[in-house]
Amino acid sequence: MAEFSQKRGKRRDDEVLGSAVDFLLANARLVLGVGGAAVLGIATLAVKRLIDRATSPRGEDEAKGDTTCLEDSWKELSLLKATPCLQPRPPPAALSQPLSPLPPSPSAPEGPADDHPQMSPPCSSPAPLCLTFQEKLLAFERDHVTIPVAHVALAKQLAGDIALELQAYLRNKFPELPFGALVPSGPLYDGLQAGLADHVRLLVPLVLEPGLWSLVPGVDTVARDPRCWAVHRTQLEFRSRGSSPWDRFLVGGYLSSRALLELLRKALATSVNWPAIGSLLGCLIRPSVASEELLLEVQHEHLELNVAVLLAVTGTNAEDRLLLAWPLEGLAGNLWLQDLYPAEAARLRALDDHDTGTRRRLLLLLCGVCHSHPALSRLGRRHLTQVVLRLGEEEVDWAEAALGERFLQALELLISGLERASLPCHFNPGVNLFSSLREEEIDDIGYALYSGLQAPEWLL
């Protein structure tokens, strides 16, 4: 009996609440319109279900009721999203003003006025501008890859002035060591720098005596490193040790890159009057202490520039290899790292000149995208250059209209290489450029590239 009374009382409450809801919705439709009444009805229904849930006892269908409630909530959310947008209501001061009649539609026939209230058309917003991936890629190139001409010119001017000052210092400090003319170079000078004019290479060539030095491949040394070469001192039986000014840097009969690096590092950090040079050039120059390579940090009013000072051995044989003194670890510490950048840049230029292609633009786009991405930033210019060179040798369309398609192909090549953890160097296939990446880094890069391949706009 008590249960019957409870159910009867609950039914009566529901009838009272339902009548109130119906009355509220009927009046809301007159005041707010169809859209406003729909929103108010959904909110009222949600409040009613909260009251029912709080007053009704939890029974054996509790789990089923919760699931149904979630489904209803999703449906209500979809209804709310589908509700047409409302026209803004006029301010209270304008309610007393007479409404201006709407002009008759030219296509509608003239006739007696309709007594029923005219439905206001749903508000319309301008259609969004839908761009293709190709168009978005070109917009990204324009906004984030192309460097202002003034910045490029300023960076080159600063690098050239620093080269002249450093060359004068080296000749005064080490007159016995025959250094060649310091040459600024790098991607900025080849049109392969993306985004910012923030990096320049400054080559400091060593002038070695002809016939006294020979190059030995790194794989033939105890280091077994295909990236490097050893500079061997020869003709010791005819020209004894000490007859060459570079003999003071010999270690085991080989010219030590590590010894020369330490000499120049100490000179740049302690002997060069950088404040005076910076004041003369209108900038602030200081050697980087944290970097293992010889790096000068230049701060100008309009840009920040890093100048990498690279000791180099050039022109020692017919192939004219470029060897750099680089801070290498282990047994390769005294060897010289072969720099293939000049050959790679020349090859890309030759391929583009042959068919008026966009290989270098593709490389710039890849560098710009990877540099701004937290996971893809581990992919450096050397990695991306190999991909573009491999793709660039293929006889495919390299016109600007196909740039988006080539971009996606480059992503596929990178993913394929990450799956094998292998990216051979284009001019030295024995060197795997992915060998320095950890397994976790490969997973992060692979996931980011795969996601970008599914939705490439996310990378821009």
Coordinates of N, CA and C in Angstrom, one line a residue, residues 211-306:
G211 N 102.7 16.7 -51.9 CA 103.7 15.6 -51.8 C 104.0 15.1 -50.4
L212 N 103.6 15.9 -49.4 CA 104.0 15.5 -48.0 C 102.8 14.9 -47.3
W213 N 101.6 14.9 -47.9 CA 100.4 14.4 -47.2 C 99.6 13.6 -48.1
S214 N 99.0 12.6 -47.5 CA 98.1 11.7 -48.3 C 96.8 11.4 -47.4
L215 N 95.8 11.1 -48.1 CA 94.5 10.8 -47.4 C 94.3 9.2 -47.3
V216 N 93.9 8.8 -46.2 CA 93.6 7.4 -45.9 C 92.2 7.2 -45.5
P217 N 91.4 6.4 -46.2 CA 90.0 6.2 -45.8 C 89.9 5.8 -44.3
G218 N 88.8 6.2 -43.7 CA 88.6 5.9 -42.3 C 88.4 4.4 -42.1
V219 N 87.8 3.7 -43.0 CA 87.6 2.3 -42.9 C 88.9 1.5 -42.8
D220 N 90.0 2.1 -43.3 CA 91.3 1.4 -43.3 C 92.1 1.8 -42.1
T221 N 91.6 2.6 -41.2 CA 92.3 2.9 -39.9 C 91.7 2.1 -38.8
V222 N 92.3 2.3 -37.6 CA 91.8 1.5 -36.4 C 90.4 1.9 -36.1
A223 N 89.9 3.1 -36.5 CA 88.6 3.5 -36.1 C 87.5 2.8 -36.9
R224 N 87.8 2.4 -38.1 CA 86.9 1.7 -39.0 C 85.6 2.6 -39.3
D225 N 85.8 3.9 -39.4 CA 84.7 4.8 -39.6 C 84.6 5.2 -41.0
P226 N 83.5 4.9 -41.8 CA 83.5 5.3 -43.2 C 83.2 6.8 -43.4
R227 N 82.8 7.5 -42.3 CA 82.5 8.9 -42.5 C 83.8 9.7 -42.5
C228 N 84.9 9.2 -42.1 CA 86.1 10.0 -41.9 C 87.3 9.6 -42.8
W229 N 88.3 10.4 -42.8 CA 89.6 10.2 -43.5 C 90.7 10.6 -42.5
A230 N 91.8 10.0 -42.7 CA 93.0 10.3 -42.0 C 94.0 11.0 -42.9
V231 N 94.7 12.1 -42.4 CA 95.7 12.8 -43.2 C 97.0 12.4 -42.7
H232 N 97.6 11.6 -43.6 CA 98.9 10.9 -43.2 C 100.1 11.7 -43.7
R233 N 101.1 11.8 -42.9 CA 102.4 12.5 -43.2 C 103.3 11.5 -43.9
T234 N 103.7 11.9 -45.1 CA 104.6 11.0 -45.9 C 105.9 11.7 -46.1
Q235 N 106.8 10.9 -46.8 CA 108.1 11.4 -47.2 C 109.0 11.8 -46.0
L236 N 108.8 11.1 -44.9 CA 109.6 11.4 -43.7 C 111.0 11.0 -43.9
E237 N 111.3 10.1 -44.8 CA 112.7 9.7 -45.0 C 113.5 10.8 -45.8
F238 N 112.8 11.6 -46.5 CA 113.4 12.6 -47.3 C 113.2 14.0 -46.7
R239 N 112.1 14.2 -46.1 CA 111.9 15.5 -45.4 C 111.4 15.1 -44.0
S240 N 112.4 15.3 -43.1 CA 112.2 14.8 -41.7 C 111.1 15.6 -41.0
R241 N 110.7 15.0 -39.9 CA 109.7 15.6 -39.1 C 110.1 16.9 -38.5
G242 N 109.3 17.9 -38.7 CA 109.7 19.3 -38.3 C 109.9 20.2 -39.5
S243 N 110.0 19.6 -40.7 CA 110.2 20.4 -41.8 C 108.9 21.1 -42.3
S244 N 107.8 20.6 -41.8 CA 106.5 21.2 -42.2 C 106.0 21.9 -40.9
P245 N 105.4 23.1 -41.0 CA 104.9 23.7 -39.8 C 103.7 22.9 -39.2
W246 N 103.1 22.0 -39.9 CA 102.0 21.3 -39.4 C 102.5 20.0 -38.7
D247 N 103.8 19.8 -38.7 CA 104.3 18.6 -38.0 C 104.1 18.6 -36.5
R248 N 103.9 19.8 -35.9 CA 103.7 19.9 -34.5 C 102.4 19.3 -34.0
F249 N 101.5 19.1 -35.0 CA 100.2 18.5 -34.7 C 100.0 17.1 -35.1
L250 N 101.1 16.4 -35.3 CA 101.1 15.0 -35.7 C 100.8 14.1 -34.5
V251 N 100.0 13.1 -34.6 CA 99.8 12.1 -33.6 C 99.9 10.8 -34.3
G252 N 101.0 10.0 -34.0 CA 101.1 8.7 -34.6 C 101.3 8.8 -36.1
G253 N 101.9 9.9 -36.6 CA 102.2 10.0 -38.0 C 101.0 10.6 -38.8
Y254 N 99.9 11.0 -38.1 CA 98.8 11.6 -38.8 C 98.5 13.0 -38.2
L255 N 98.0 13.8 -39.1 CA 97.6 15.2 -38.7 C 96.4 15.1 -37.8
S256 N 96.5 15.6 -36.6 CA 95.4 15.4 -35.6 C 94.4 16.6 -35.7
S257 N 93.2 16.3 -36.0 CA 92.2 17.3 -36.0 C 91.9 17.8 -34.6
R258 N 92.0 16.9 -33.6 CA 91.7 17.3 -32.3 C 92.7 18.3 -31.7
A259 N 94.0 18.1 -32.1 CA 95.0 19.1 -31.6 C 94.8 20.5 -32.2
L260 N 94.4 20.5 -33.5 CA 94.2 21.8 -34.1 C 92.9 22.5 -33.6
L261 N 91.9 21.7 -33.3 CA 90.7 22.2 -32.7 C 90.9 22.9 -31.3
E262 N 91.7 22.2 -30.5 CA 92.0 22.8 -29.2 C 92.8 24.1 -29.3
L263 N 93.7 24.1 -30.3 CA 94.5 25.3 -30.5 C 93.6 26.5 -30.8
L264 N 92.7 26.3 -31.8 CA 91.9 27.4 -32.3 C 90.8 27.7 -31.2
R265 N 90.3 26.7 -30.5 CA 89.3 27.0 -29.5 C 89.9 27.9 -28.4
K266 N 91.1 27.6 -28.0 CA 91.7 28.4 -26.9 C 91.9 29.8 -27.4
A267 N 92.3 30.0 -28.7 CA 92.6 31.3 -29.2 C 91.3 32.1 -29.3
L268 N 90.2 31.5 -29.8 CA 88.9 32.2 -30.0 C 88.3 32.6 -28.6
A269 N 88.6 31.8 -27.6 CA 87.9 32.0 -26.3 C 88.7 33.0 -25.5
T270 N 90.1 33.1 -25.7 CA 90.9 33.9 -24.7 C 91.7 35.0 -25.4
S271 N 92.0 34.9 -26.7 CA 92.9 35.8 -27.3 C 92.3 36.9 -28.2
V272 N 91.2 36.5 -28.8 CA 90.5 37.5 -29.7 C 89.7 38.5 -28.9
N273 N 89.9 39.8 -29.3 CA 89.2 40.9 -28.7 C 87.8 41.0 -29.4
W274 N 86.9 40.2 -29.0 CA 85.6 40.2 -29.7 C 84.8 41.4 -29.3
P275 N 84.8 42.0 -28.1 CA 84.1 43.2 -27.9 C 84.5 44.4 -28.8
A276 N 85.8 44.5 -29.1 CA 86.3 45.5 -30.0 C 85.8 45.3 -31.4
I277 N 85.9 44.0 -31.8 CA 85.4 43.7 -33.2 C 83.9 43.9 -33.3
G278 N 83.2 43.5 -32.3 CA 81.7 43.7 -32.4 C 81.4 45.1 -32.4
S279 N 82.1 45.9 -31.6 CA 81.8 47.4 -31.6 C 82.1 48.0 -33.0
L280 N 83.1 47.5 -33.6 CA 83.4 48.0 -35.0 C 82.4 47.6 -36.0
L281 N 81.8 46.4 -35.8 CA 80.9 45.9 -36.8 C 79.4 46.2 -36.4
G282 N 79.2 46.8 -35.3 CA 77.9 47.2 -34.9 C 77.1 46.0 -34.4
C283 N 77.7 45.1 -33.7 CA 77.0 43.9 -33.2 C 77.7 43.4 -32.0
L284 N 77.2 42.4 -31.3 CA 77.8 41.7 -30.2 C 78.2 40.3 -30.6
I285 N 79.5 40.0 -30.4 CA 80.1 38.7 -30.8 C 80.7 38.1 -29.5
R286 N 80.4 36.8 -29.3 CA 81.0 36.1 -28.2 C 81.1 34.6 -28.7
P287 N 82.2 33.9 -28.3 CA 82.3 32.5 -28.6 C 81.4 31.7 -27.7
S288 N 80.8 30.6 -28.3 CA 79.9 29.7 -27.5 C 80.7 28.8 -26.7
V289 N 80.4 28.8 -25.4 CA 81.1 27.9 -24.5 C 80.5 26.5 -24.4
A290 N 79.2 26.4 -24.6 CA 78.5 25.2 -24.4 C 78.7 24.2 -25.6
S291 N 78.9 24.8 -26.8 CA 79.0 24.0 -28.0 C 80.3 23.3 -28.1
E292 N 80.3 22.1 -28.6 CA 81.6 21.3 -28.8 C 82.3 21.8 -30.1
E293 N 81.6 22.3 -31.0 CA 82.2 22.9 -32.2 C 82.6 24.3 -32.0
L294 N 83.4 24.9 -32.8 CA 83.8 26.2 -32.7 C 82.7 27.1 -33.3
L295 N 82.0 27.8 -32.4 CA 80.8 28.5 -32.7 C 80.9 30.0 -32.2
L296 N 80.6 30.9 -33.0 CA 80.5 32.3 -32.6 C 79.0 32.8 -32.7
E297 N 78.6 33.3 -31.6 CA 77.2 33.8 -31.5 C 77.2 35.3 -31.7
V298 N 76.5 35.7 -32.8 CA 76.4 37.1 -33.2 C 75.0 37.7 -33.0
Q299 N 74.9 38.8 -32.2 CA 73.7 39.4 -32.0 C 73.7 40.8 -32.6
H300 N 72.8 41.0 -33.5 CA 72.6 42.3 -34.2 C 71.2 42.8 -33.9
E301 N 71.1 44.1 -34.2 CA 69.8 44.7 -33.9 C 68.6 44.0 -34.7
H302 N 68.9 43.5 -35.9 CA 67.9 42.9 -36.7 C 67.9 41.4 -36.8
L303 N 68.9 40.7 -36.3 CA 68.9 39.3 -36.4 C 70.0 38.7 -35.5
E304 N 69.9 37.4 -35.3 CA 70.9 36.7 -34.5 C 71.5 35.6 -35.4
L305 N 72.8 35.5 -35.4 CA 73.6 34.7 -36.3 C 74.6 33.8 -35.6
N306 N 74.6 32.5 -36.0 CA 75.6 31.6 -35.5 C 76.7 31.4 -36.6

